[in-house]
mmCIF file of C-alpha atoms in Angstrom:
data_model
loop_
_atom_site.group_PDB
_atom_site.id
_atom_site.type_symbol
_atom_site.label_atom_id
_atom_site.label_comp_id
_atom_site.label_asym_id
_atom_site.label_seq_id
_atom_site.Cartn_x
_atom_site.Cartn_y
_atom_site.Cartn_z
ATOM 1 C CA MET S 208 0.000 0.000 0.000
ATOM 2 C CA LEU S 209 1.296 3.436 -0.884
ATOM 3 C CA ASP S 210 2.332 5.845 1.859
ATOM 4 C CA ILE S 211 -0.372 8.523 2.053
ATOM 5 C CA LYS S 212 2.274 10.963 3.350
ATOM 6 C CA LEU S 213 4.248 10.478 0.130
ATOM 7 C CA LEU S 214 1.084 11.253 -1.847
ATOM 8 C CA ARG S 215 0.636 14.494 0.102
ATOM 9 C CA ASP S 216 4.236 15.650 0.046
ATOM 10 C CA ASN S 217 5.373 14.465 -3.394
ATOM 11 C CA PRO S 218 2.258 13.944 -5.538
ATOM 12 C CA GLN S 219 4.071 14.550 -8.812
ATOM 13 C CA GLU S 220 6.698 11.917 -8.005
ATOM 14 C CA VAL S 221 3.958 9.346 -7.340
ATOM 15 C CA ILE S 222 2.036 10.335 -10.474
ATOM 16 C CA THR S 223 5.162 10.099 -12.652
ATOM 17 C CA LYS S 224 6.123 6.656 -11.325
ATOM 18 C CA LEU S 225 2.608 5.245 -11.597
ATOM 19 C CA GLN S 226 2.199 6.589 -15.113
ATOM 20 C CA ARG S 227 5.146 4.330 -16.000
ATOM 21 C CA ARG S 228 2.840 1.493 -14.929
ATOM 22 C CA GLY S 229 -0.076 2.804 -16.976
ATOM 23 C CA ILE S 230 -2.024 4.294 -14.051
ATOM 24 C CA ASP S 231 -3.956 7.485 -14.864
ATOM 25 C CA LYS S 232 -2.991 10.516 -12.823
ATOM 26 C CA GLU S 233 -6.694 11.296 -12.256
ATOM 27 C CA LEU S 234 -6.922 8.417 -9.761
ATOM 28 C CA ILE S 235 -4.030 9.805 -7.712
ATOM 29 C CA GLU S 236 -5.433 13.316 -7.891
ATOM 30 C CA GLU S 237 -8.779 11.967 -6.645
ATOM 31 C CA ILE S 238 -7.107 10.409 -3.582
ATOM 32 C CA ILE S 239 -5.216 13.640 -2.869
ATOM 33 C CA GLU S 240 -8.467 15.643 -2.973
ATOM 34 C CA ILE S 241 -10.315 13.180 -0.752
ATOM 35 C CA ASP S 242 -7.396 13.186 1.674
ATOM 36 C CA LYS S 243 -7.511 17.001 1.708
ATOM 37 C CA ASP S 244 -11.186 16.787 2.674
ATOM 38 C CA ARG S 245 -10.298 14.250 5.366
ATOM 39 C CA ARG S 246 -7.711 16.553 6.937
ATOM 40 C CA GLU S 247 -10.199 19.432 6.912
ATOM 41 C CA MET S 248 -12.731 17.174 8.660
ATOM 42 C CA VAL S 249 -10.126 16.239 11.300
ATOM 43 C CA SER S 250 -9.341 19.913 11.878
ATOM 44 C CA LYS S 251 -13.048 20.726 12.203
ATOM 45 C CA ILE S 252 -13.620 17.896 14.691
ATOM 46 C CA ASP S 253 -10.632 19.029 16.763
ATOM 47 C CA LYS S 254 -12.067 22.555 16.974
ATOM 48 C CA ILE S 255 -15.507 21.297 17.986
ATOM 49 C CA LYS S 256 -13.982 19.040 20.641
ATOM 50 C CA LYS S 257 -12.042 21.988 21.983
ATOM 51 C CA GLU S 258 -15.287 23.983 22.192
ATOM 52 C CA ARG S 259 -16.995 21.095 24.010
ATOM 53 C CA ASN S 260 -14.152 20.914 26.523
ATOM 54 C CA GLU S 261 -14.444 24.638 27.190
ATOM 55 C CA ILE S 262 -18.201 24.306 27.798
ATOM 56 C CA SER S 263 -17.587 21.347 30.111
ATOM 57 C CA GLU S 264 -15.252 23.523 32.163
ATOM 58 C CA GLU S 265 -17.905 26.246 32.326
ATOM 59 C CA ILE S 266 -20.530 23.731 33.434
ATOM 60 C CA GLY S 267 -18.281 22.556 36.250
ATOM 61 C CA LYS S 268 -17.527 26.130 37.335
ATOM 62 C CA PHE S 269 -21.182 27.266 37.315
ATOM 63 C CA LYS S 270 -22.331 24.124 39.126
ATOM 64 C CA LYS S 271 -19.969 24.939 41.998
ATOM 65 C CA MET S 272 -21.502 28.434 42.137
ATOM 66 C CA GLY S 273 -25.007 26.912 42.225
ATOM 67 C CA ASP S 274 -26.051 28.478 38.920
ATOM 68 C CA ASP S 275 -28.459 26.955 36.409
ATOM 69 C CA VAL S 276 -26.471 25.065 33.713
ATOM 70 C CA SER S 277 -29.380 23.584 31.733
ATOM 71 C CA ASP S 278 -28.656 25.764 28.678
ATOM 72 C CA LEU S 279 -24.980 24.822 28.757
ATOM 73 C CA LEU S 280 -25.871 21.135 29.073
ATOM 74 C CA ALA S 281 -28.184 21.393 26.061
ATOM 75 C CA LYS S 282 -25.427 23.131 24.103
ATOM 76 C CA ALA S 283 -22.906 20.463 25.112
ATOM 77 C CA LYS S 284 -25.284 17.715 23.956
ATOM 78 C CA LEU S 285 -25.802 19.469 20.627
ATOM 79 C CA ILE S 286 -22.042 19.733 20.141
ATOM 80 C CA GLY S 287 -21.618 16.068 21.135
ATOM 81 C CA ASP S 288 -24.191 14.984 18.544
ATOM 82 C CA GLY S 289 -22.339 17.077 15.958
ATOM 83 C CA ILE S 290 -19.052 15.410 16.846
ATOM 84 C CA GLU S 291 -20.574 11.942 16.443
ATOM 85 C CA GLU S 292 -21.984 12.888 13.045
ATOM 86 C CA SER S 293 -18.665 14.403 11.938
ATOM 87 C CA GLU S 294 -16.679 11.387 13.126
ATOM 88 C CA GLU S 295 -19.014 9.043 11.227
ATOM 89 C CA GLY S 296 -18.394 11.145 8.102
ATOM 90 C CA LEU S 297 -14.652 10.952 8.775
ATOM 91 C CA ARG S 298 -14.771 7.162 9.064
ATOM 92 C CA LYS S 299 -16.585 6.890 5.733
ATOM 93 C CA THR S 300 -14.033 9.175 4.082
ATOM 94 C CA GLU S 301 -11.103 7.191 5.479
ATOM 95 C CA THR S 302 -12.721 3.951 4.288
ATOM 96 C CA LYS S 303 -13.154 5.434 0.818
ATOM 97 C CA ILE S 304 -9.476 6.462 0.706
ATOM 98 C CA ARG S 305 -8.349 2.997 1.809
ATOM 99 C CA GLN S 306 -10.588 1.253 -0.728
ATOM 100 C CA ILE S 307 -9.058 3.277 -3.537
ATOM 101 C CA ILE S 308 -5.469 3.098 -2.358
ATOM 102 C CA LEU S 309 -5.636 -0.690 -1.905
ATOM 103 C CA LYS S 310 -6.211 -0.991 -5.663
ATOM 104 C CA ILE S 311 -3.157 1.081 -6.621
ATOM 105 C CA PRO S 312 0.009 -0.902 -7.462
ATOM 106 C CA ASN S 313 3.438 -0.382 -5.980
ATOM 107 C CA LEU S 314 5.815 2.260 -7.322
ATOM 108 C CA PRO S 315 8.455 0.758 -9.629
ATOM 109 C CA HIS S 316 12.097 0.986 -8.573
ATOM 110 C CA HIS S 317 14.178 3.412 -10.664
ATOM 111 C CA SER S 318 16.124 0.486 -12.192
ATOM 112 C CA VAL S 319 12.987 -1.119 -13.661
ATOM 113 C CA PRO S 320 12.872 -0.595 -17.451
ATOM 114 C CA GLY S 321 9.813 0.919 -19.100
ATOM 115 C CA GLY S 322 7.593 -1.195 -21.318
ATOM 116 C CA LYS S 323 3.971 -2.057 -22.045
ATOM 117 C CA ASP S 324 4.246 -5.857 -21.754
ATOM 118 C CA SER S 325 6.716 -8.745 -21.589
ATOM 119 C CA SER S 326 8.352 -7.581 -24.818
ATOM 120 C CA GLY S 327 9.906 -4.798 -22.742
ATOM 121 C CA ASN S 328 11.631 -7.185 -20.322
ATOM 122 C CA VAL S 329 15.431 -7.171 -20.279
ATOM 123 C CA GLU S 330 17.591 -10.286 -20.198
ATOM 124 C CA ILE S 331 20.279 -9.983 -17.503
ATOM 125 C CA ARG S 332 22.230 -13.236 -17.816
ATOM 126 C CA ARG S 333 22.109 -16.864 -18.910
ATOM 127 C CA TRP S 334 23.367 -20.041 -17.295
ATOM 128 C CA GLY S 335 23.992 -23.337 -19.077
ATOM 129 C CA GLU S 336 23.763 -24.285 -22.727
ATOM 130 C CA PRO S 337 20.574 -25.799 -24.144
ATOM 131 C CA LYS S 338 21.198 -29.395 -25.175
ATOM 132 C CA LYS S 339 21.360 -30.242 -28.861
ATOM 133 C CA PHE S 340 19.173 -33.267 -29.554
ATOM 134 C CA ASN S 341 19.774 -35.639 -32.455
ATOM 135 C CA PHE S 342 16.022 -36.291 -32.504
ATOM 136 C CA LYS S 343 12.936 -34.118 -32.263
ATOM 137 C CA PRO S 344 12.386 -33.497 -28.516
ATOM 138 C CA LYS S 345 8.947 -34.334 -27.169
ATOM 139 C CA SER S 346 6.863 -32.120 -24.902
ATOM 140 C CA HIS S 347 6.734 -32.899 -21.181
ATOM 141 C CA ASP S 348 3.075 -33.927 -21.293
ATOM 142 C CA GLU S 349 3.715 -36.357 -24.161
ATOM 143 C CA ILE S 350 6.666 -37.849 -22.275
ATOM 144 C CA GLY S 351 4.736 -37.986 -19.003
ATOM 145 C CA GLU S 352 1.770 -39.772 -20.530
ATOM 146 C CA SER S 353 3.894 -42.243 -22.531
ATOM 147 C CA LEU S 354 5.832 -43.266 -19.396
ATOM 148 C CA GLY S 355 2.696 -43.384 -17.240
ATOM 149 C CA LEU S 356 3.897 -40.517 -15.039
ATOM 150 C CA LEU S 357 1.089 -38.049 -15.725
ATOM 151 C CA ASN S 358 -2.615 -38.816 -16.150
ATOM 152 C CA PHE S 359 -4.844 -35.945 -17.213
ATOM 153 C CA GLU S 360 -7.945 -38.064 -17.933
ATOM 154 C CA GLU S 361 -8.065 -39.341 -14.361
ATOM 155 C CA ALA S 362 -7.669 -35.799 -13.042
ATOM 156 C CA ALA S 363 -10.487 -34.554 -15.274
ATOM 157 C CA LYS S 364 -12.723 -37.315 -13.926
ATOM 158 C CA LEU S 365 -11.935 -36.144 -10.394
ATOM 159 C CA SER S 366 -11.763 -32.377 -10.751
ATOM 160 C CA GLY S 367 -12.155 -31.175 -14.338
ATOM 161 C CA ALA S 368 -9.673 -29.368 -16.567
ATOM 162 C CA ARG S 369 -6.246 -28.070 -15.469
ATOM 163 C CA PHE S 370 -5.528 -30.821 -12.958
ATOM 164 C CA VAL S 371 -3.189 -33.810 -13.129
ATOM 165 C CA VAL S 372 -2.652 -37.107 -11.309
ATOM 166 C CA TYR S 373 0.988 -38.147 -10.832
ATOM 167 C CA HIS S 374 1.782 -41.876 -10.874
ATOM 168 C CA GLY S 375 4.821 -43.911 -9.881
ATOM 169 C CA ALA S 376 8.089 -42.209 -10.759
ATOM 170 C CA GLY S 377 6.144 -39.051 -11.643
ATOM 171 C CA ALA S 378 4.922 -38.744 -8.052
ATOM 172 C CA SER S 379 8.397 -39.649 -6.786
ATOM 173 C CA LEU S 380 9.967 -36.962 -8.967
ATOM 174 C CA GLU S 381 7.611 -34.316 -7.614
ATOM 175 C CA ARG S 382 8.356 -35.359 -4.017
ATOM 176 C CA ALA S 383 12.102 -35.549 -4.672
ATOM 177 C CA LEU S 384 12.127 -32.017 -6.048
ATOM 178 C CA ILE S 385 10.254 -30.668 -3.011
ATOM 179 C CA ASN S 386 12.779 -32.323 -0.691
ATOM 180 C CA LEU S 387 15.796 -31.129 -2.694
ATOM 181 C CA MET S 388 14.491 -27.557 -2.670
ATOM 182 C CA LEU S 389 13.668 -27.538 1.048
ATOM 183 C CA ASP S 390 16.977 -29.187 2.005
ATOM 184 C CA THR S 391 18.975 -26.751 -0.134
ATOM 185 C CA HIS S 392 17.268 -23.639 1.182
ATOM 186 C CA SER S 393 17.146 -24.709 4.842
ATOM 187 C CA LYS S 394 20.545 -26.425 5.123
ATOM 188 C CA GLU S 395 22.655 -24.422 2.663
ATOM 189 C CA ASN S 396 20.957 -21.050 2.091
ATOM 190 C CA GLY S 397 20.031 -20.243 5.697
ATOM 191 C CA TYR S 398 16.208 -20.257 5.518
ATOM 192 C CA GLU S 399 13.999 -21.552 8.300
ATOM 193 C CA GLU S 400 11.566 -24.163 7.007
ATOM 194 C CA VAL S 401 7.895 -23.404 7.683
ATOM 195 C CA LEU S 402 4.804 -25.485 6.966
ATOM 196 C CA ALA S 403 1.803 -23.147 7.204
ATOM 197 C CA PRO S 404 -1.974 -23.462 6.602
ATOM 198 C CA VAL S 405 -3.170 -23.177 3.007
ATOM 199 C CA LEU S 406 -6.616 -21.936 4.088
ATOM 200 C CA VAL S 407 -6.230 -18.394 5.424
ATOM 201 C CA LYS S 408 -8.307 -15.327 6.292
ATOM 202 C CA PRO S 409 -9.114 -12.620 3.708
ATOM 203 C CA GLU S 410 -7.077 -10.015 5.594
ATOM 204 C CA CYS S 411 -3.978 -12.108 4.835
ATOM 205 C CA PHE S 412 -4.701 -11.756 1.112
ATOM 206 C CA GLU S 413 -5.177 -8.022 1.589
ATOM 207 C CA GLY S 414 -1.827 -7.871 3.361
ATOM 208 C CA THR S 415 0.124 -9.348 0.439
ATOM 209 C CA GLY S 416 -1.889 -7.559 -2.243
ATOM 210 C CA GLN S 417 -4.109 -10.282 -3.736
ATOM 211 C CA LEU S 418 -7.222 -8.600 -2.350
ATOM 212 C CA PRO S 419 -9.171 -6.662 -3.377
ATOM 213 C CA LYS S 420 -7.479 -6.422 -6.788
ATOM 214 C CA PHE S 421 -7.411 -10.120 -7.763
ATOM 215 C CA SER S 422 -10.482 -11.575 -6.071
ATOM 216 C CA GLU S 423 -11.516 -13.400 -9.258
ATOM 217 C CA GLU S 424 -8.278 -15.440 -9.189
ATOM 218 C CA ILE S 425 -8.824 -16.918 -5.721
ATOM 219 C CA PHE S 426 -10.583 -20.114 -4.661
ATOM 220 C CA LYS S 427 -12.919 -19.252 -1.773
ATOM 221 C CA CYS S 428 -14.669 -21.108 1.043
ATOM 222 C CA PRO S 429 -17.359 -18.475 1.732
ATOM 223 C CA GLU S 430 -19.111 -20.357 4.535
ATOM 224 C CA ASP S 431 -15.891 -20.267 6.562
ATOM 225 C CA SER S 432 -14.594 -16.894 5.314
ATOM 226 C CA LEU S 433 -11.356 -18.588 4.265
ATOM 227 C CA TYR S 434 -9.383 -18.605 1.012
ATOM 228 C CA LEU S 435 -7.024 -21.162 -0.540
ATOM 229 C CA VAL S 436 -3.549 -19.701 -1.005
ATOM 230 C CA PRO S 437 -2.225 -19.188 -4.557
ATOM 231 C CA THR S 438 1.284 -19.292 -3.053
ATOM 232 C CA ALA S 439 2.804 -19.786 0.400
ATOM 233 C CA GLU S 440 3.806 -16.112 0.191
ATOM 234 C CA VAL S 441 0.339 -15.250 1.526
ATOM 235 C CA SER S 442 0.449 -17.354 4.683
ATOM 236 C CA VAL S 443 4.168 -16.950 5.428
ATOM 237 C CA THR S 444 4.290 -13.157 4.964
ATOM 238 C CA ASN S 445 1.351 -12.819 7.332
ATOM 239 C CA LEU S 446 3.136 -14.743 10.078
ATOM 240 C CA HIS S 447 4.331 -11.316 11.272
ATOM 241 C CA ARG S 448 1.185 -9.319 10.504
ATOM 242 C CA GLU S 449 0.482 -6.633 13.132
ATOM 243 C CA GLU S 450 3.896 -7.201 14.742
ATOM 244 C CA ILE S 451 6.915 -5.084 15.664
ATOM 245 C CA ILE S 452 9.913 -7.306 14.916
ATOM 246 C CA ASN S 453 13.065 -7.168 17.025
ATOM 247 C CA TYR S 454 15.729 -5.597 14.791
ATOM 248 C CA GLU S 455 18.281 -8.186 15.911
ATOM 249 C CA LYS S 456 16.174 -10.874 14.200
ATOM 250 C CA LEU S 457 16.458 -9.250 10.754
ATOM 251 C CA PRO S 458 16.783 -10.558 8.158
ATOM 252 C CA ILE S 459 14.160 -13.239 8.748
ATOM 253 C CA LYS S 460 14.298 -15.886 6.008
ATOM 254 C CA TYR S 461 11.641 -18.568 5.545
ATOM 255 C CA CYS S 462 11.251 -21.360 3.007
ATOM 256 C CA SER S 463 7.888 -23.064 2.767
ATOM 257 C CA TYR S 464 6.386 -25.855 0.704
ATOM 258 C CA SER S 465 2.685 -25.673 -0.078
ATOM 259 C CA PRO S 466 0.133 -26.813 -2.605
ATOM 260 C CA CYS S 467 -1.066 -23.705 -4.455
ATOM 261 C CA PHE S 468 -4.509 -22.983 -5.885
ATOM 262 C CA ARG S 469 -5.355 -20.555 -8.688
ATOM 263 C CA ARG S 470 -8.546 -20.144 -10.651
ATOM 264 C CA GLU S 471 -6.560 -18.842 -13.644
ATOM 265 C CA ALA S 472 -9.428 -16.517 -14.562
ATOM 266 C CA GLY S 473 -8.763 -14.760 -17.851
ATOM 267 C CA SER S 474 -6.231 -17.376 -18.999
ATOM 268 C CA TYR S 475 -8.628 -19.261 -21.289
ATOM 269 C CA GLY S 476 -6.682 -20.975 -24.060
ATOM 270 C CA LYS S 477 -3.240 -20.379 -22.462
ATOM 271 C CA ASP S 478 -1.052 -23.438 -21.780
ATOM 272 C CA VAL S 479 -4.027 -25.788 -21.796
ATOM 273 C CA LYS S 480 -1.765 -28.790 -22.418
ATOM 274 C CA GLY S 481 0.563 -30.181 -19.808
ATOM 275 C CA ILE S 482 1.262 -28.988 -16.284
ATOM 276 C CA LEU S 483 2.494 -25.440 -16.834
ATOM 277 C CA ARG S 484 -0.754 -23.719 -15.846
ATOM 278 C CA GLN S 485 -2.763 -25.778 -13.363
ATOM 279 C CA HIS S 486 -5.492 -24.940 -10.854
ATOM 280 C CA GLN S 487 -3.507 -26.883 -8.232
ATOM 281 C CA PHE S 488 0.266 -27.219 -8.154
ATOM 282 C CA ASN S 489 3.161 -27.537 -5.718
ATOM 283 C CA LYS S 490 5.692 -24.820 -4.958
ATOM 284 C CA VAL S 491 8.505 -24.055 -2.545
ATOM 285 C CA GLU S 492 8.458 -20.373 -1.620
ATOM 286 C CA LEU S 493 11.182 -18.127 -0.234
ATOM 287 C CA VAL S 494 10.088 -15.174 1.937
ATOM 288 C CA LYS S 495 12.278 -12.518 3.566
ATOM 289 C CA PHE S 496 11.706 -9.698 6.066
ATOM 290 C CA VAL S 497 14.653 -7.308 5.853
ATOM 291 C CA ASP S 498 16.113 -3.947 6.842
ATOM 292 C CA PRO S 499 14.997 -1.429 4.155
ATOM 293 C CA GLN S 500 18.590 -0.257 3.795
ATOM 294 C CA LYS S 501 19.639 -3.745 2.693
ATOM 295 C CA SER S 502 16.610 -4.900 0.707
ATOM 296 C CA TYR S 503 18.116 -4.704 -2.773
ATOM 297 C CA GLU S 504 21.221 -6.546 -1.630
ATOM 298 C CA GLU S 505 18.887 -9.172 -0.162
ATOM 299 C CA HIS S 506 16.917 -9.233 -3.413
ATOM 300 C CA GLU S 507 20.014 -10.223 -5.377
ATOM 301 C CA ALA S 508 20.806 -12.911 -2.787
ATOM 302 C CA LEU S 509 17.270 -14.332 -2.901
ATOM 303 C CA THR S 510 17.434 -14.550 -6.690
ATOM 304 C CA ALA S 511 20.773 -16.365 -6.460
ATOM 305 C CA ASP S 512 19.256 -18.805 -3.937
ATOM 306 C CA ALA S 513 16.476 -19.690 -6.397
ATOM 307 C CA GLU S 514 19.013 -20.013 -9.227
ATOM 308 C CA LYS S 515 21.002 -22.503 -7.158
ATOM 309 C CA ILE S 516 18.259 -25.123 -7.573
ATOM 310 C CA LEU S 517 18.354 -24.850 -11.352
ATOM 311 C CA GLN S 518 22.139 -25.063 -11.313
ATOM 312 C CA LYS S 519 22.054 -28.185 -9.125
ATOM 313 C CA LEU S 520 19.643 -29.765 -11.598
ATOM 314 C CA GLY S 521 21.738 -28.724 -14.591
ATOM 315 C CA LEU S 522 18.799 -26.954 -16.231
ATOM 316 C CA PRO S 523 19.684 -24.101 -18.641
ATOM 317 C CA TYR S 524 17.972 -20.853 -17.682
ATOM 318 C CA ARG S 525 18.097 -17.104 -18.008
ATOM 319 C CA VAL S 526 17.390 -14.227 -15.615
ATOM 320 C CA VAL S 527 15.053 -11.508 -16.899
ATOM 321 C CA LEU S 528 14.345 -8.106 -15.355
ATOM 322 C CA LEU S 529 10.635 -7.347 -15.731
ATOM 323 C CA CYS S 530 9.591 -4.025 -17.234
ATOM 324 C CA THR S 531 6.923 -1.735 -15.775
ATOM 325 C CA GLY S 532 4.190 -3.229 -17.967
ATOM 326 C CA ASP S 533 4.899 -6.796 -16.804
ATOM 327 C CA LEU S 534 5.617 -6.027 -13.150
ATOM 328 C CA GLY S 535 3.397 -7.683 -10.530
ATOM 329 C CA PHE S 536 0.885 -5.521 -8.658
ATOM 330 C CA SER S 537 2.756 -5.486 -5.321
ATOM 331 C CA SER S 538 6.300 -5.537 -6.669
ATOM 332 C CA ALA S 539 8.798 -2.683 -6.925
ATOM 333 C CA LYS S 540 11.279 -4.850 -8.850
ATOM 334 C CA THR S 541 11.169 -8.432 -10.121
ATOM 335 C CA TYR S 542 13.576 -10.883 -11.699
ATOM 336 C CA ASP S 543 12.006 -13.831 -13.509
ATOM 337 C CA LEU S 544 13.970 -17.053 -13.841
ATOM 338 C CA GLU S 545 13.086 -18.713 -17.135
ATOM 339 C CA VAL S 546 14.073 -22.330 -17.748
ATOM 340 C CA TRP S 547 14.714 -23.836 -21.185
ATOM 341 C CA PHE S 548 11.992 -26.004 -22.753
ATOM 342 C CA PRO S 549 13.460 -27.779 -25.807
ATOM 343 C CA SER S 550 10.098 -28.880 -27.258
ATOM 344 C CA GLU S 551 9.115 -25.205 -27.579
ATOM 345 C CA ASN S 552 12.639 -23.952 -28.291
ATOM 346 C CA CYS S 553 12.181 -21.177 -25.743
ATOM 347 C CA TYR S 554 12.574 -20.190 -22.094
ATOM 348 C CA ARG S 555 9.555 -20.356 -19.777
ATOM 349 C CA GLU S 556 9.105 -18.668 -16.380
ATOM 350 C CA ILE S 557 9.761 -20.921 -13.396
ATOM 351 C CA SER S 558 10.279 -18.362 -10.619
ATOM 352 C CA SER S 559 9.586 -14.697 -9.906
ATOM 353 C CA CYS S 560 11.872 -13.084 -7.320
ATOM 354 C CA SER S 561 10.448 -9.771 -6.121
ATOM 355 C CA ASN S 562 11.235 -6.901 -3.782
ATOM 356 C CA PHE S 563 8.024 -5.319 -2.495
ATOM 357 C CA GLU S 564 9.847 -2.698 -0.411
ATOM 358 C CA ASP S 565 7.352 -1.568 2.298
ATOM 359 C CA PHE S 566 4.234 -2.081 0.139
ATOM 360 C CA GLN S 567 3.099 -5.344 1.791
ATOM 361 C CA ALA S 568 4.421 -4.392 5.234
ATOM 362 C CA ARG S 569 2.285 -1.242 5.194
ATOM 363 C CA ARG S 570 -0.834 -3.258 4.324
ATOM 364 C CA ALA S 571 -0.079 -5.960 6.924
ATOM 365 C CA ASN S 572 1.398 -3.520 9.499
ATOM 366 C CA ILE S 573 4.741 -5.325 9.859
ATOM 367 C CA ARG S 574 7.273 -3.039 11.541
ATOM 368 C CA PHE S 575 10.587 -3.005 13.412
ATOM 369 C CA LYS S 576 12.608 -0.726 15.693
ATOM 370 C CA ARG S 577 16.357 -0.275 15.264
ATOM 371 C CA ASP S 578 16.741 0.334 18.993
ATOM 372 C CA ALA S 579 14.703 1.365 22.039
ATOM 373 C CA LYS S 580 14.939 5.079 21.181
ATOM 374 C CA SER S 581 14.105 4.740 17.461
ATOM 375 C CA LYS S 582 10.734 5.193 15.810
ATOM 376 C CA THR S 583 9.066 2.148 14.319
ATOM 377 C CA GLU S 584 9.674 1.583 10.601
ATOM 378 C CA PHE S 585 8.095 -0.748 8.092
ATOM 379 C CA VAL S 586 10.229 -3.716 7.072
ATOM 380 C CA HIS S 587 10.806 -4.558 3.436
ATOM 381 C CA THR S 588 9.396 -7.902 2.289
ATOM 382 C CA LEU S 589 10.729 -10.067 -0.520
ATOM 383 C CA ASN S 590 9.726 -13.385 -1.959
ATOM 384 C CA GLY S 591 10.481 -15.761 -4.784
ATOM 385 C CA SER S 592 9.643 -19.260 -5.946
ATOM 386 C CA GLY S 593 12.403 -21.605 -5.025
ATOM 387 C CA LEU S 594 10.970 -23.193 -7.267
ATOM 388 C CA ALA S 595 7.621 -24.002 -8.876
ATOM 389 C CA VAL S 596 7.792 -27.791 -8.530
ATOM 390 C CA GLY S 597 5.576 -28.910 -11.411
ATOM 391 C CA ARG S 598 7.329 -26.659 -13.917
ATOM 392 C CA THR S 599 10.695 -27.930 -12.684
ATOM 393 C CA ALA S 600 9.541 -31.519 -13.192
ATOM 394 C CA ALA S 601 8.312 -30.621 -16.681
ATOM 395 C CA ALA S 602 11.684 -29.034 -17.508
ATOM 396 C CA ILE S 603 13.511 -32.163 -16.323
ATOM 397 C CA LEU S 604 11.348 -34.440 -18.465
ATOM 398 C CA GLU S 605 12.121 -32.350 -21.536
ATOM 399 C CA ASN S 606 15.805 -31.582 -20.974
ATOM 400 C CA TYR S 607 16.793 -35.073 -19.821
ATOM 401 C CA GLN S 608 14.783 -37.103 -22.346
ATOM 402 C CA GLN S 609 16.590 -39.814 -24.312
ATOM 403 C CA VAL S 610 16.008 -41.142 -27.797
ATOM 404 C CA ASP S 611 14.553 -44.397 -26.386
ATOM 405 C CA GLY S 612 11.921 -42.424 -24.457
ATOM 406 C CA SER S 613 13.537 -42.777 -21.034
ATOM 407 C CA ILE S 614 14.550 -39.926 -18.709
ATOM 408 C CA ILE S 615 17.953 -39.531 -17.061
ATOM 409 C CA VAL S 616 17.537 -38.436 -13.436
ATOM 410 C CA PRO S 617 19.686 -35.374 -12.604
ATOM 411 C CA GLU S 618 22.550 -36.319 -10.275
ATOM 412 C CA ALA S 619 21.269 -34.053 -7.477
ATOM 413 C CA LEU S 620 17.981 -36.010 -7.398
ATOM 414 C CA ILE S 621 19.395 -39.546 -7.374
ATOM 415 C CA PRO S 622 19.682 -39.673 -3.534
ATOM 416 C CA TYR S 623 15.999 -38.714 -3.330
ATOM 417 C CA MET S 624 14.759 -40.885 -6.219
ATOM 418 C CA GLY S 625 16.933 -43.922 -5.494
ATOM 419 C CA LYS S 626 17.598 -44.463 -9.205
ATOM 420 C CA GLY S 627 19.345 -42.810 -12.111
ATOM 421 C CA ALA S 628 16.724 -43.177 -14.827
ATOM 422 C CA ILE S 629 12.966 -43.233 -15.415
ATOM 423 C CA LYS S 630 11.819 -45.771 -18.000
#
């Protein structure tokens, strides 16, 4: 959530940055005007309260003298009724401001390139060389079905489109990847492993920015007022909602496995084959709470931690800096990791590593104090997929396929799989 003080003090700066994201300045100007009205209402209420206090003092003084105070009491009641009415108007105005501001995206960092869509993204680096096949590489879904690893018909019978049932080595591969990711991040990269609920309250979604903007994307359980998480980012970030964190604990680093649920509204016709865009999928998430002065250093480190998994698996990938037109709603800066898919002869996104600065912390009220004498500040939050498990499995099936239809198991997974090939 944007800092209302920044809107008041530097409106043109906010307008300029949001225009880079395609946000009309009229919306910002509307908030500024409503906020001006709000401050005038606060000033008016303060004056009326002061008048009421003065009358109360007069009532007390005249009562001691034995004088009639009925007129003053009537006046005090009238003023009190006016205060209640004014405060109700103030509450409505503040609610209106919050409703608008919750729908405004984060300000992009100055290093984020301009652009209308993904065509404006900038490649930063590549790792690994795509394998040259002496046969036409098959797609992951074709491989998965031919080896009996993936069954889409069974899933459709159970749940409909965009679901999959994993069998045998397919299920083992998914589990092995989860364990490799969690072990790497918790034992080598310094993250604390967390297993959190996947059904959470709506205020958690508001805290990370999914609500109210993306309500159509979320699976809901309305009778219980709970929502299924689209990523562990939602539950894990909200572990410290409404808290003041001890500065000595920063940075706090969590890794968390969870099943993820997305309605994929508006994605009709996109990636309908295979497991790249499912309603339910597995993911290991990385979440950080950091000192604002170190957040971009921590952002680079988080991205490197996610890259480490791809390097261990020997999967060719590239790192892409997202432009303003492709930047996520809550993000100030995002790197996408895109892994190579030989059947498509292109890179596909497998992780987004984002710095939200204080955008989420402001919404979820997550703060810290540098010392006992310091004022509270909002932490900076960061997160990234470390990694999306299903997409990683799909990339392995494609990159490690053999001419006889079998799959070589990456060396890093052999201890978890107990074998070196899938046939």
